[in-house]
Amino acid sequence: MDMEVLGQEQSSEQLDLEEISRKISFLDKWREIFSFHRLGTNNTTPQNHEGNHISADENEDGTGIPQPKGQGHLLSSGLCSIPNPSIISSKLGGLPISLAMATKLRQILFGNTIHVFSYNWKKAYFRFHDPSSELAFALEVGKGGARSIQMAVQGSIIKYLLFTRKGKDCNFGSLCEISKKEQEQALAAALAGILWVAGAAQKATICLVSEDTYIASTPDYSVDNFTERLQLFEFLEKEAVEKFIYDHLQCFRGEGSHGVILFLYSLIFSRTFERLQMDLDVTTTQLLQPNAGGFLCRQAVLNMILTGRASPNVFNGCEKGKSQETLHGVLTRSDVGYLQWGKDALEDDRLSQVGSMLKTPKLPIWLCNINGNYSILFCTNRQLLSDWKMERLFDLYFYGGQPSQKKLVHLTIDTHSHHWERDQQEEKHGPRRRFSPVEMAIRTKWSEATISWNGTIPFF
């Protein structure tokens, strides 16, 4: 009889444990769902939940203009217990954004205060491929206008990993062997370096999202439930900028963090509205341009990342436009360069040709705009651009950011090949499509080069 009771008690305890385990599993499942949709934060006020702007994203008509919100509000009304690591405490000490700041921000980005970022922009952040893999050094990039910013930052990440970090060899193998911590250090160093140069090496401003909302909607300003929660942190030393970014890296690399937009905001505030007005010219009055229901970065944004100055054009110095207006180009050599080629580009348009300041950077890394798609070319030999003898025969590596690319493309560039070797290369590709767009972009820098793909099928 005692054994029977004991057995019943054990069975009851087992059922209780199974029930507890089942409930824990159930809670974990919903916690993951809520975390994925960014519905839970430290806040208790519904308007501060990320869930609200998710519903706005789902209702967007593609133009970036907020649409009336529907039942999305219902989801966020009772979910406030799960911390969001991408959202900082309002007590951290930054300067809350004001309506005047937010209005200026919208104006310089979109040219008005009605447009907001589209879904592809909002979901973009800085995420690496797996550590200790073929592409451990490389960011995973998405679609839309944020892609060009991710690729421009990628150039600075390669700069840090190959040429500026201490105690590491500058070779291809070192790129593939980096750990998660080294990825984080590289991203923090790259973002901090870009912001510091944009701030004229005097100060930098970092924008993070707080748990409180500081701006309400007005007839002249449409809220996006993100910009209105910014806090601004100003630093007067580059090392302090890098440390702060590293300590809050999840705000730039976490899913749902709006990391690319945060970086763009930080870039604008670091540059300051006053400097931006001096950088721009009559051809560019805002930093983004509408395209296919979204927004693309104008050249001024990319030049600001590469050179620290929001020059709207890629030629050297200043030029006169058709109406004799002054057009602003690139004034100094940058660490990371820029190449572009488009099948519809006019070769005789001098104002669209990339100047030597960008073609010949201080380090052998180039952001490439090839038919409107952004990619990176780089060489591991630091002396490539400082010793002409190195430019006779050398290797370049190409990263296009496509999901299908699992490893770097290795190209060998020969700038002193014989003319019959080039003729054979042209015949092999046929009379109409002799070279891939990647080769055409490379030839804007080395016009007579013969390019070997070393077993990779050329991209067309």
PDB file of N, CA, C and O in Angstrom, residues 182-253:
ATOM      1  N   GLU A 182      36.642  40.336 -32.498  1.00  0.00           N
ATOM      2  CA  GLU A 182      37.389  41.143 -33.473  1.00  0.00           C
ATOM      3  C   GLU A 182      36.441  41.796 -34.479  1.00  0.00           C
ATOM      4  O   GLU A 182      36.692  42.912 -34.943  1.00  0.00           O
ATOM      5  N   GLN A 183      35.362  41.113 -34.826  1.00  0.00           N
ATOM      6  CA  GLN A 183      34.347  41.725 -35.673  1.00  0.00           C
ATOM      7  C   GLN A 183      33.765  42.957 -35.002  1.00  0.00           C
ATOM      8  O   GLN A 183      33.615  44.020 -35.627  1.00  0.00           O
ATOM      9  N   GLU A 184      33.437  42.830 -33.717  1.00  0.00           N
ATOM     10  CA  GLU A 184      32.854  43.945 -32.978  1.00  0.00           C
ATOM     11  C   GLU A 184      33.836  45.106 -32.862  1.00  0.00           C
ATOM     12  O   GLU A 184      33.456  46.275 -33.017  1.00  0.00           O
ATOM     13  N   GLN A 185      35.098  44.796 -32.607  1.00  0.00           N
ATOM     14  CA  GLN A 185      36.118  45.851 -32.522  1.00  0.00           C
ATOM     15  C   GLN A 185      36.266  46.567 -33.861  1.00  0.00           C
ATOM     16  O   GLN A 185      36.413  47.799 -33.912  1.00  0.00           O
ATOM     17  N   ALA A 186      36.232  45.794 -34.945  1.00  0.00           N
ATOM     18  CA  ALA A 186      36.380  46.386 -36.278  1.00  0.00           C
ATOM     19  C   ALA A 186      35.211  47.299 -36.607  1.00  0.00           C
ATOM     20  O   ALA A 186      35.396  48.400 -37.156  1.00  0.00           O
ATOM     21  N   LEU A 187      33.993  46.874 -36.280  1.00  0.00           N
ATOM     22  CA  LEU A 187      32.813  47.700 -36.570  1.00  0.00           C
ATOM     23  C   LEU A 187      32.848  48.987 -35.747  1.00  0.00           C
ATOM     24  O   LEU A 187      32.594  50.078 -36.282  1.00  0.00           O
ATOM     25  N   ALA A 188      33.180  48.875 -34.470  1.00  0.00           N
ATOM     26  CA  ALA A 188      33.244  50.074 -33.618  1.00  0.00           C
ATOM     27  C   ALA A 188      34.314  51.044 -34.120  1.00  0.00           C
ATOM     28  O   ALA A 188      34.084  52.260 -34.182  1.00  0.00           O
ATOM     29  N   ALA A 189      35.475  50.513 -34.496  1.00  0.00           N
ATOM     30  CA  ALA A 189      36.560  51.367 -34.994  1.00  0.00           C
ATOM     31  C   ALA A 189      36.169  52.038 -36.303  1.00  0.00           C
ATOM     32  O   ALA A 189      36.457  53.229 -36.525  1.00  0.00           O
ATOM     33  N   ALA A 190      35.505  51.289 -37.196  1.00  0.00           N
ATOM     34  CA  ALA A 190      35.110  51.838 -38.496  1.00  0.00           C
ATOM     35  C   ALA A 190      34.077  52.952 -38.330  1.00  0.00           C
ATOM     36  O   ALA A 190      34.224  54.040 -38.903  1.00  0.00           O
ATOM     37  N   LEU A 191      33.035  52.694 -37.557  1.00  0.00           N
ATOM     38  CA  LEU A 191      31.991  53.706 -37.362  1.00  0.00           C
ATOM     39  C   LEU A 191      32.556  54.944 -36.681  1.00  0.00           C
ATOM     40  O   LEU A 191      32.270  56.080 -37.091  1.00  0.00           O
ATOM     41  N   ALA A 192      33.371  54.738 -35.640  1.00  0.00           N
ATOM     42  CA  ALA A 192      33.954  55.872 -34.910  1.00  0.00           C
ATOM     43  C   ALA A 192      34.863  56.692 -35.823  1.00  0.00           C
ATOM     44  O   ALA A 192      34.826  57.933 -35.797  1.00  0.00           O
ATOM     45  N   GLY A 193      35.679  56.016 -36.619  1.00  0.00           N
ATOM     46  CA  GLY A 193      36.587  56.730 -37.515  1.00  0.00           C
ATOM     47  C   GLY A 193      35.852  57.585 -38.525  1.00  0.00           C
ATOM     48  O   GLY A 193      36.245  58.733 -38.796  1.00  0.00           O
ATOM     49  N   ILE A 194      34.775  57.056 -39.092  1.00  0.00           N
ATOM     50  CA  ILE A 194      33.992  57.805 -40.076  1.00  0.00           C
ATOM     51  C   ILE A 194      33.356  59.036 -39.436  1.00  0.00           C
ATOM     52  O   ILE A 194      33.400  60.142 -39.992  1.00  0.00           O
ATOM     53  N   LEU A 195      32.754  58.854 -38.266  1.00  0.00           N
ATOM     54  CA  LEU A 195      32.095  59.974 -37.583  1.00  0.00           C
ATOM     55  C   LEU A 195      33.096  61.042 -37.166  1.00  0.00           C
ATOM     56  O   LEU A 195      32.808  62.249 -37.251  1.00  0.00           O
ATOM     57  N   TRP A 196      34.269  60.611 -36.723  1.00  0.00           N
ATOM     58  CA  TRP A 196      35.289  61.564 -36.271  1.00  0.00           C
ATOM     59  C   TRP A 196      35.785  62.434 -37.423  1.00  0.00           C
ATOM     60  O   TRP A 196      35.932  63.648 -37.279  1.00  0.00           O
ATOM     61  N   VAL A 197      36.011  61.835 -38.574  1.00  0.00           N
ATOM     62  CA  VAL A 197      36.448  62.614 -39.743  1.00  0.00           C
ATOM     63  C   VAL A 197      35.338  63.549 -40.198  1.00  0.00           C
ATOM     64  O   VAL A 197      35.588  64.706 -40.568  1.00  0.00           O
ATOM     65  N   ALA A 198      34.083  63.078 -40.170  1.00  0.00           N
ATOM     66  CA  ALA A 198      32.956  63.935 -40.554  1.00  0.00           C
ATOM     67  C   ALA A 198      32.836  65.141 -39.620  1.00  0.00           C
ATOM     68  O   ALA A 198      32.432  66.229 -40.044  1.00  0.00           O
ATOM     69  N   GLY A 199      33.232  64.959 -38.365  1.00  0.00           N
ATOM     70  CA  GLY A 199      33.214  66.058 -37.406  1.00  0.00           C
ATOM     71  C   GLY A 199      34.459  66.911 -37.441  1.00  0.00           C
ATOM     72  O   GLY A 199      34.758  67.616 -36.468  1.00  0.00           O
ATOM     73  N   ALA A 200      35.208  66.837 -38.555  1.00  0.00           N
ATOM     74  CA  ALA A 200      36.425  67.635 -38.762  1.00  0.00           C
ATOM     75  C   ALA A 200      37.480  67.342 -37.711  1.00  0.00           C
ATOM     76  O   ALA A 200      38.277  68.211 -37.353  1.00  0.00           O
ATOM     77  N   ALA A 201      37.501  66.089 -37.207  1.00  0.00           N
ATOM     78  CA  ALA A 201      38.468  65.654 -36.185  1.00  0.00           C
ATOM     79  C   ALA A 201      38.431  66.538 -34.947  1.00  0.00           C
ATOM     80  O   ALA A 201      39.441  66.713 -34.260  1.00  0.00           O
ATOM     81  N   GLN A 202      37.268  67.113 -34.667  1.00  0.00           N
ATOM     82  CA  GLN A 202      37.086  67.964 -33.488  1.00  0.00           C
ATOM     83  C   GLN A 202      36.085  67.368 -32.505  1.00  0.00           C
ATOM     84  O   GLN A 202      36.281  67.429 -31.296  1.00  0.00           O
ATOM     85  N   LYS A 203      35.013  66.798 -33.033  1.00  0.00           N
ATOM     86  CA  LYS A 203      34.021  66.161 -32.181  1.00  0.00           C
ATOM     87  C   LYS A 203      33.140  65.256 -33.033  1.00  0.00           C
ATOM     88  O   LYS A 203      33.113  65.371 -34.271  1.00  0.00           O
ATOM     89  N   ALA A 204      32.448  64.360 -32.378  1.00  0.00           N
ATOM     90  CA  ALA A 204      31.513  63.475 -33.055  1.00  0.00           C
ATOM     91  C   ALA A 204      30.266  63.335 -32.196  1.00  0.00           C
ATOM     92  O   ALA A 204      30.327  63.435 -30.966  1.00  0.00           O
ATOM     93  N   THR A 205      29.148  63.118 -32.853  1.00  0.00           N
ATOM     94  CA  THR A 205      27.868  62.951 -32.167  1.00  0.00           C
ATOM     95  C   THR A 205      27.287  61.587 -32.501  1.00  0.00           C
ATOM     96  O   THR A 205      27.268  61.187 -33.670  1.00  0.00           O
ATOM     97  N   ILE A 206      26.826  60.884 -31.478  1.00  0.00           N
ATOM     98  CA  ILE A 206      26.238  59.553 -31.655  1.00  0.00           C
ATOM     99  C   ILE A 206      24.775  59.608 -31.251  1.00  0.00           C
ATOM    100  O   ILE A 206      24.436  60.116 -30.174  1.00  0.00           O
ATOM    101  N   CYS A 207      23.910  59.098 -32.113  1.00  0.00           N
ATOM    102  CA  CYS A 207      22.477  59.069 -31.858  1.00  0.00           C
ATOM    103  C   CYS A 207      22.049  57.659 -31.459  1.00  0.00           C
ATOM    104  O   CYS A 207      22.354  56.698 -32.173  1.00  0.00           O
ATOM    105  N   LEU A 208      21.352  57.543 -30.348  1.00  0.00           N
ATOM    106  CA  LEU A 208      20.802  56.267 -29.907  1.00  0.00           C
ATOM    107  C   LEU A 208      19.323  56.439 -29.598  1.00  0.00           C
ATOM    108  O   LEU A 208      18.855  57.543 -29.322  1.00  0.00           O
ATOM    109  N   VAL A 209      18.593  55.338 -29.628  1.00  0.00           N
ATOM    110  CA  VAL A 209      17.157  55.359 -29.353  1.00  0.00           C
ATOM    111  C   VAL A 209      16.920  55.123 -27.864  1.00  0.00           C
ATOM    112  O   VAL A 209      17.418  54.153 -27.301  1.00  0.00           O
ATOM    113  N   SER A 210      16.157  56.007 -27.237  1.00  0.00           N
ATOM    114  CA  SER A 210      15.883  55.894 -25.802  1.00  0.00           C
ATOM    115  C   SER A 210      14.490  55.315 -25.579  1.00  0.00           C
ATOM    116  O   SER A 210      13.707  55.113 -26.525  1.00  0.00           O
ATOM    117  N   GLU A 211      14.161  55.088 -24.324  1.00  0.00           N
ATOM    118  CA  GLU A 211      12.873  54.505 -23.983  1.00  0.00           C
ATOM    119  C   GLU A 211      11.761  55.542 -23.931  1.00  0.00           C
ATOM    120  O   GLU A 211      10.585  55.197 -23.838  1.00  0.00           O
ATOM    121  N   ASP A 212      12.085  56.812 -23.992  1.00  0.00           N
ATOM    122  CA  ASP A 212      11.082  57.877 -23.917  1.00  0.00           C
ATOM    123  C   ASP A 212      10.907  58.564 -25.258  1.00  0.00           C
ATOM    124  O   ASP A 212      11.835  58.624 -26.073  1.00  0.00           O
ATOM    125  N   THR A 213       9.719  59.116 -25.476  1.00  0.00           N
ATOM    126  CA  THR A 213       9.426  59.900 -26.677  1.00  0.00           C
ATOM    127  C   THR A 213       9.475  61.379 -26.330  1.00  0.00           C
ATOM    128  O   THR A 213       8.877  61.804 -25.343  1.00  0.00           O
ATOM    129  N   TYR A 214      10.187  62.165 -27.150  1.00  0.00           N
ATOM    130  CA  TYR A 214      10.401  63.567 -26.835  1.00  0.00           C
ATOM    131  C   TYR A 214       9.637  64.513 -27.760  1.00  0.00           C
ATOM    132  O   TYR A 214       9.585  65.711 -27.508  1.00  0.00           O
ATOM    133  N   ILE A 215       9.079  63.991 -28.847  1.00  0.00           N
ATOM    134  CA  ILE A 215       8.397  64.838 -29.825  1.00  0.00           C
ATOM    135  C   ILE A 215       7.037  64.234 -30.148  1.00  0.00           C
ATOM    136  O   ILE A 215       6.930  63.026 -30.387  1.00  0.00           O
ATOM    137  N   ALA A 216       6.023  65.079 -30.188  1.00  0.00           N
ATOM    138  CA  ALA A 216       4.685  64.641 -30.585  1.00  0.00           C
ATOM    139  C   ALA A 216       4.438  65.040 -32.036  1.00  0.00           C
ATOM    140  O   ALA A 216       5.080  65.947 -32.575  1.00  0.00           O
ATOM    141  N   SER A 217       3.504  64.356 -32.654  1.00  0.00           N
ATOM    142  CA  SER A 217       3.151  64.670 -34.040  1.00  0.00           C
ATOM    143  C   SER A 217       2.514  66.048 -34.119  1.00  0.00           C
ATOM    144  O   SER A 217       1.787  66.477 -33.222  1.00  0.00           O
ATOM    145  N   THR A 218       2.832  66.768 -35.187  1.00  0.00           N
ATOM    146  CA  THR A 218       2.227  68.074 -35.452  1.00  0.00           C
ATOM    147  C   THR A 218       1.719  68.074 -36.892  1.00  0.00           C
ATOM    148  O   THR A 218       2.060  67.182 -37.680  1.00  0.00           O
ATOM    149  N   PRO A 219       0.926  69.076 -37.263  1.00  0.00           N
ATOM    150  CA  PRO A 219       0.462  69.131 -38.663  1.00  0.00           C
ATOM    151  C   PRO A 219       1.615  69.200 -39.664  1.00  0.00           C
ATOM    152  O   PRO A 219       1.450  68.808 -40.824  1.00  0.00           O
ATOM    153  N   ASP A 220       2.772  69.685 -39.226  1.00  0.00           N
ATOM    154  CA  ASP A 220       3.912  69.849 -40.138  1.00  0.00           C
ATOM    155  C   ASP A 220       4.979  68.771 -39.977  1.00  0.00           C
ATOM    156  O   ASP A 220       5.989  68.797 -40.682  1.00  0.00           O
ATOM    157  N   TYR A 221       4.747  67.846 -39.047  1.00  0.00           N
ATOM    158  CA  TYR A 221       5.767  66.819 -38.805  1.00  0.00           C
ATOM    159  C   TYR A 221       5.091  65.479 -38.537  1.00  0.00           C
ATOM    160  O   TYR A 221       4.303  65.353 -37.601  1.00  0.00           O
ATOM    161  N   SER A 222       5.422  64.466 -39.362  1.00  0.00           N
ATOM    162  CA  SER A 222       4.873  63.129 -39.191  1.00  0.00           C
ATOM    163  C   SER A 222       5.831  62.286 -38.364  1.00  0.00           C
ATOM    164  O   SER A 222       7.016  62.170 -38.704  1.00  0.00           O
ATOM    165  N   VAL A 223       5.350  61.705 -37.293  1.00  0.00           N
ATOM    166  CA  VAL A 223       6.213  60.885 -36.443  1.00  0.00           C
ATOM    167  C   VAL A 223       6.455  59.528 -37.081  1.00  0.00           C
ATOM    168  O   VAL A 223       5.639  59.036 -37.859  1.00  0.00           O
ATOM    169  N   ASP A 224       7.610  58.915 -36.769  1.00  0.00           N
ATOM    170  CA  ASP A 224       7.896  57.551 -37.216  1.00  0.00           C
ATOM    171  C   ASP A 224       8.136  56.615 -36.028  1.00  0.00           C
ATOM    172  O   ASP A 224       8.531  55.467 -36.212  1.00  0.00           O
ATOM    173  N   ASN A 225       7.898  57.126 -34.792  1.00  0.00           N
ATOM    174  CA  ASN A 225       8.079  56.341 -33.563  1.00  0.00           C
ATOM    175  C   ASN A 225       9.500  55.834 -33.387  1.00  0.00           C
ATOM    176  O   ASN A 225       9.736  54.792 -32.779  1.00  0.00           O
ATOM    177  N   PHE A 226      10.434  56.579 -33.931  1.00  0.00           N
ATOM    178  CA  PHE A 226      11.846  56.203 -33.840  1.00  0.00           C
ATOM    179  C   PHE A 226      12.695  57.453 -33.678  1.00  0.00           C
ATOM    180  O   PHE A 226      13.406  57.617 -32.681  1.00  0.00           O
ATOM    181  N   THR A 227      12.599  58.348 -34.636  1.00  0.00           N
ATOM    182  CA  THR A 227      13.361  59.591 -34.590  1.00  0.00           C
ATOM    183  C   THR A 227      12.999  60.414 -33.360  1.00  0.00           C
ATOM    184  O   THR A 227      13.871  61.078 -32.776  1.00  0.00           O
ATOM    185  N   GLU A 228      11.756  60.356 -32.954  1.00  0.00           N
ATOM    186  CA  GLU A 228      11.277  61.166 -31.828  1.00  0.00           C
ATOM    187  C   GLU A 228      11.819  60.676 -30.484  1.00  0.00           C
ATOM    188  O   GLU A 228      11.581  61.294 -29.455  1.00  0.00           O
ATOM    189  N   ARG A 229      12.536  59.568 -30.495  1.00  0.00           N
ATOM    190  CA  ARG A 229      13.067  58.996 -29.249  1.00  0.00           C
ATOM    191  C   ARG A 229      14.590  59.083 -29.183  1.00  0.00           C
ATOM    192  O   ARG A 229      15.221  58.463 -28.325  1.00  0.00           O
ATOM    193  N   LEU A 230      15.189  59.863 -30.053  1.00  0.00           N
ATOM    194  CA  LEU A 230      16.650  59.940 -30.102  1.00  0.00           C
ATOM    195  C   LEU A 230      17.218  60.704 -28.913  1.00  0.00           C
ATOM    196  O   LEU A 230      16.646  61.688 -28.451  1.00  0.00           O
ATOM    197  N   GLN A 231      18.374  60.224 -28.446  1.00  0.00           N
ATOM    198  CA  GLN A 231      19.226  61.007 -27.559  1.00  0.00           C
ATOM    199  C   GLN A 231      20.577  61.164 -28.244  1.00  0.00           C
ATOM    200  O   GLN A 231      21.083  60.221 -28.857  1.00  0.00           O
ATOM    201  N   LEU A 232      21.153  62.355 -28.140  1.00  0.00           N
ATOM    202  CA  LEU A 232      22.409  62.684 -28.808  1.00  0.00           C
ATOM    203  C   LEU A 232      23.535  62.762 -27.781  1.00  0.00           C
ATOM    204  O   LEU A 232      23.397  63.426 -26.744  1.00  0.00           O
ATOM    205  N   PHE A 233      24.656  62.102 -28.113  1.00  0.00           N
ATOM    206  CA  PHE A 233      25.816  62.085 -27.222  1.00  0.00           C
ATOM    207  C   PHE A 233      27.006  62.662 -27.969  1.00  0.00           C
ATOM    208  O   PHE A 233      27.380  62.164 -29.028  1.00  0.00           O
ATOM    209  N   GLU A 234      27.603  63.705 -27.416  1.00  0.00           N
ATOM    210  CA  GLU A 234      28.704  64.404 -28.088  1.00  0.00           C
ATOM    211  C   GLU A 234      30.029  64.079 -27.408  1.00  0.00           C
ATOM    212  O   GLU A 234      30.122  64.044 -26.179  1.00  0.00           O
ATOM    213  N   PHE A 235      31.071  63.852 -28.235  1.00  0.00           N
ATOM    214  CA  PHE A 235      32.389  63.480 -27.721  1.00  0.00           C
ATOM    215  C   PHE A 235      33.459  64.343 -28.375  1.00  0.00           C
ATOM    216  O   PHE A 235      33.388  64.643 -29.561  1.00  0.00           O
ATOM    217  N   LEU A 236      34.479  64.684 -27.584  1.00  0.00           N
ATOM    218  CA  LEU A 236      35.554  65.549 -28.062  1.00  0.00           C
ATOM    219  C   LEU A 236      36.855  64.791 -28.281  1.00  0.00           C
ATOM    220  O   LEU A 236      37.865  65.394 -28.623  1.00  0.00           O
ATOM    221  N   GLU A 237      36.848  63.460 -28.086  1.00  0.00           N
ATOM    222  CA  GLU A 237      38.027  62.637 -28.327  1.00  0.00           C
ATOM    223  C   GLU A 237      37.619  61.402 -29.110  1.00  0.00           C
ATOM    224  O   GLU A 237      36.598  60.768 -28.812  1.00  0.00           O
ATOM    225  N   LYS A 238      38.420  61.055 -30.107  1.00  0.00           N
ATOM    226  CA  LYS A 238      38.098  59.914 -30.969  1.00  0.00           C
ATOM    227  C   LYS A 238      38.024  58.615 -30.169  1.00  0.00           C
ATOM    228  O   LYS A 238      37.164  57.770 -30.421  1.00  0.00           O
ATOM    229  N   GLU A 239      38.943  58.436 -29.212  1.00  0.00           N
ATOM    230  CA  GLU A 239      38.954  57.206 -28.412  1.00  0.00           C
ATOM    231  C   GLU A 239      37.662  57.050 -27.631  1.00  0.00           C
ATOM    232  O   GLU A 239      37.144  55.940 -27.477  1.00  0.00           O
ATOM    233  N   ALA A 240      37.124  58.164 -27.155  1.00  0.00           N
ATOM    234  CA  ALA A 240      35.864  58.121 -26.404  1.00  0.00           C
ATOM    235  C   ALA A 240      34.699  57.740 -27.317  1.00  0.00           C
ATOM    236  O   ALA A 240      33.776  57.034 -26.898  1.00  0.00           O
ATOM    237  N   VAL A 241      34.748  58.199 -28.566  1.00  0.00           N
ATOM    238  CA  VAL A 241      33.714  57.836 -29.539  1.00  0.00           C
ATOM    239  C   VAL A 241      33.718  56.329 -29.767  1.00  0.00           C
ATOM    240  O   VAL A 241      32.670  55.665 -29.719  1.00  0.00           O
ATOM    241  N   GLU A 242      34.907  55.784 -29.998  1.00  0.00           N
ATOM    242  CA  GLU A 242      35.024  54.353 -30.278  1.00  0.00           C
ATOM    243  C   GLU A 242      34.574  53.508 -29.086  1.00  0.00           C
ATOM    244  O   GLU A 242      33.877  52.507 -29.253  1.00  0.00           O
ATOM    245  N   LYS A 243      34.962  53.924 -27.890  1.00  0.00           N
ATOM    246  CA  LYS A 243      34.574  53.165 -26.698  1.00  0.00           C
ATOM    247  C   LYS A 243      33.069  53.193 -26.496  1.00  0.00           C
ATOM    248  O   LYS A 243      32.439  52.172 -26.173  1.00  0.00           O
ATOM    249  N   PHE A 244      32.451  54.363 -26.697  1.00  0.00           N
ATOM    250  CA  PHE A 244      31.006  54.481 -26.504  1.00  0.00           C
ATOM    251  C   PHE A 244      30.253  53.617 -27.515  1.00  0.00           C
ATOM    252  O   PHE A 244      29.278  52.937 -27.170  1.00  0.00           O
ATOM    253  N   ILE A 245      30.712  53.630 -28.764  1.00  0.00           N
ATOM    254  CA  ILE A 245      30.062  52.796 -29.779  1.00  0.00           C
ATOM    255  C   ILE A 245      30.234  51.320 -29.438  1.00  0.00           C
ATOM    256  O   ILE A 245      29.283  50.534 -29.536  1.00  0.00           O
ATOM    257  N   TYR A 246      31.434  50.943 -29.020  1.00  0.00           N
ATOM    258  CA  TYR A 246      31.678  49.539 -28.670  1.00  0.00           C
ATOM    259  C   TYR A 246      30.782  49.114 -27.510  1.00  0.00           C
ATOM    260  O   TYR A 246      30.214  48.006 -27.515  1.00  0.00           O
ATOM    261  N   ASP A 247      30.630  49.981 -26.523  1.00  0.00           N
ATOM    262  CA  ASP A 247      29.790  49.660 -25.368  1.00  0.00           C
ATOM    263  C   ASP A 247      28.314  49.566 -25.730  1.00  0.00           C
ATOM    264  O   ASP A 247      27.539  48.913 -25.013  1.00  0.00           O
ATOM    265  N   HIS A 248      27.913  50.226 -26.814  1.00  0.00           N
ATOM    266  CA  HIS A 248      26.508  50.218 -27.240  1.00  0.00           C
ATOM    267  C   HIS A 248      26.366  49.655 -28.661  1.00  0.00           C
ATOM    268  O   HIS A 248      25.506  50.078 -29.423  1.00  0.00           O
ATOM    269  N   LEU A 249      27.225  48.698 -28.973  1.00  0.00           N
ATOM    270  CA  LEU A 249      27.269  48.189 -30.347  1.00  0.00           C
ATOM    271  C   LEU A 249      25.962  47.524 -30.762  1.00  0.00           C
ATOM    272  O   LEU A 249      25.615  47.513 -31.949  1.00  0.00           O
ATOM    273  N   GLN A 250      25.234  46.975 -29.802  1.00  0.00           N
ATOM    274  CA  GLN A 250      23.970  46.324 -30.133  1.00  0.00           C
ATOM    275  C   GLN A 250      22.979  47.305 -30.738  1.00  0.00           C
ATOM    276  O   GLN A 250      22.074  46.910 -31.479  1.00  0.00           O
ATOM    277  N   CYS A 251      23.152  48.589 -30.470  1.00  0.00           N
ATOM    278  CA  CYS A 251      22.277  49.612 -31.037  1.00  0.00           C
ATOM    279  C   CYS A 251      22.508  49.779 -32.543  1.00  0.00           C
ATOM    280  O   CYS A 251      21.690  50.408 -33.230  1.00  0.00           O
ATOM    281  N   PHE A 252      23.612  49.251 -33.044  1.00  0.00           N
ATOM    282  CA  PHE A 252      23.915  49.331 -34.475  1.00  0.00           C
ATOM    283  C   PHE A 252      23.908  47.965 -35.159  1.00  0.00           C
ATOM    284  O   PHE A 252      23.716  47.890 -36.365  1.00  0.00           O
ATOM    285  N   ARG A 253      24.123  46.903 -34.391  1.00  0.00           N
ATOM    286  CA  ARG A 253      24.248  45.583 -35.014  1.00  0.00           C
ATOM    287  C   ARG A 253      23.147  44.613 -34.613  1.00  0.00           C
ATOM    288  O   ARG A 253      23.139  43.464 -35.023  1.00  0.00           O
TER     289      ARG A 253
END
